[in-house]
């Protein structure tokens, strides 16, 4: 199997599409790293290595949980848009 068969030219993203997709991906990766830091803070609190109050711990827990769900939804939206655009005419403004 050649490289052109694996990645046909018809599947390439145009300039605007590439920019928007890269913004989605970069934002999601950045948010994921931030949410990992919140998860680490919770684990350090549970191990008594970080002195975080119970109130702040539950605020971090809420931010971590809601953020992971929202981040997963955003990256899933971007991936679905990438694959669906082959079969349906999708507009960039809707993405």
Short mmCIF file of C-alpha atoms in Angstrom, two decimals:
data_model
loop_
_atom_site.label_atom_id
_atom_site.label_comp_id
_atom_site.label_asym_id
_atom_site.label_seq_id
_atom_site.Cartn_x
_atom_site.Cartn_y
_atom_site.Cartn_z
CA UNK A 1 0.00 0.00 0.00
CA UNK A 2 1.47 3.35 -1.01
CA UNK A 3 1.37 6.58 0.91
CA UNK A 4 -1.06 8.14 -1.58
CA UNK A 5 -3.50 5.28 -0.96
CA UNK A 6 -3.31 5.78 2.81
CA UNK A 7 -3.74 9.56 2.61
CA UNK A 8 -5.62 10.48 -0.58
CA UNK A 9 -5.57 14.11 -1.66
CA UNK A 10 -9.36 14.29 -1.35
CA UNK A 11 -9.04 13.97 2.44
CA UNK A 12 -6.67 16.89 2.92
CA UNK A 13 -7.94 19.86 4.88
CA UNK A 14 -8.07 23.24 3.19
CA UNK A 15 -6.39 26.26 4.78
CA UNK A 16 -9.34 27.43 6.87
CA UNK A 17 -10.38 23.92 7.82
CA UNK A 18 -6.83 23.06 8.89
CA UNK A 19 -6.64 26.21 11.03
CA UNK A 20 -9.94 25.55 12.81
CA UNK A 21 -9.15 21.86 13.33
CA UNK A 22 -5.71 22.72 14.71
CA UNK A 23 -7.27 25.29 17.07
CA UNK A 24 -9.70 22.66 18.36
CA UNK A 25 -6.91 20.12 18.83
CA UNK A 26 -4.53 22.58 20.50
CA UNK A 27 -7.22 23.87 22.83
CA UNK A 28 -8.26 20.36 23.81
CA UNK A 29 -4.69 19.21 24.45
CA UNK A 30 -4.01 22.33 26.54
CA UNK A 31 -7.21 21.85 28.53
CA UNK A 32 -6.36 18.17 29.03
CA UNK A 33 -2.96 19.09 30.52
CA UNK A 34 -4.64 21.61 32.85
CA UNK A 35 -7.22 19.03 33.92
CA UNK A 36 -4.45 16.50 34.54
CA UNK A 37 -2.83 19.04 36.87
CA UNK A 38 -6.12 19.39 38.74
CA UNK A 39 -6.31 15.59 39.03
CA UNK A 40 -2.75 15.52 40.34
CA UNK A 41 -3.64 18.17 42.93
CA UNK A 42 -6.51 16.00 44.11
CA UNK A 43 -4.28 12.92 44.39
CA UNK A 44 -1.66 14.89 46.32
CA UNK A 45 -4.37 16.13 48.67
CA UNK A 46 -5.60 12.59 49.27
CA UNK A 47 -2.03 11.50 50.07
CA UNK A 48 -1.70 14.42 52.54
CA UNK A 49 1.15 15.89 50.49
CA UNK A 50 -0.77 19.07 49.62
CA UNK A 51 -2.64 21.11 52.17
CA UNK A 52 -5.88 21.82 50.32
CA UNK A 53 -9.05 22.50 52.27
CA UNK A 54 -12.07 20.25 51.80
CA UNK A 55 -14.04 23.05 50.17
CA UNK A 56 -11.29 23.73 47.63
CA UNK A 57 -10.85 19.97 47.05
CA UNK A 58 -14.49 19.59 46.01
CA UNK A 59 -14.27 22.68 43.81
CA UNK A 60 -11.25 21.12 42.08
CA UNK A 61 -13.11 17.81 41.81
CA UNK A 62 -16.04 19.56 40.11
CA UNK A 63 -13.79 21.47 37.72
CA UNK A 64 -11.88 18.30 36.86
CA UNK A 65 -14.99 16.20 36.23
CA UNK A 66 -16.95 18.76 34.24
CA UNK A 67 -13.84 19.80 32.32
CA UNK A 68 -12.96 16.25 31.30
CA UNK A 69 -16.51 15.64 30.02
CA UNK A 70 -16.58 18.94 28.10
CA UNK A 71 -13.08 18.39 26.70
CA UNK A 72 -13.98 14.90 25.53
CA UNK A 73 -17.10 16.29 23.83
CA UNK A 74 -15.07 18.97 22.02
CA UNK A 75 -12.40 16.65 20.68
CA UNK A 76 -15.07 14.11 19.68
CA UNK A 77 -16.87 16.86 17.76
CA UNK A 78 -13.68 17.75 15.90
CA UNK A 79 -12.93 14.13 14.98
CA UNK A 80 -16.51 13.47 13.86
CA UNK A 81 -16.43 16.64 11.73
CA UNK A 82 -13.15 15.50 10.15
CA UNK A 83 -14.56 12.13 9.08
CA UNK A 84 -18.11 13.25 8.27
CA UNK A 85 -17.01 15.99 5.85
CA UNK A 86 -16.08 13.27 3.36
CA UNK A 87 -19.71 12.26 2.99
CA UNK A 88 -21.70 15.43 3.74
CA UNK A 89 -21.10 19.04 2.66
CA UNK A 90 -20.21 20.73 5.96
CA UNK A 91 -19.73 24.46 6.34
CA UNK A 92 -16.73 25.85 8.16
CA UNK A 93 -18.81 28.47 10.00
CA UNK A 94 -20.85 25.70 11.64
CA UNK A 95 -17.69 23.94 12.82
#
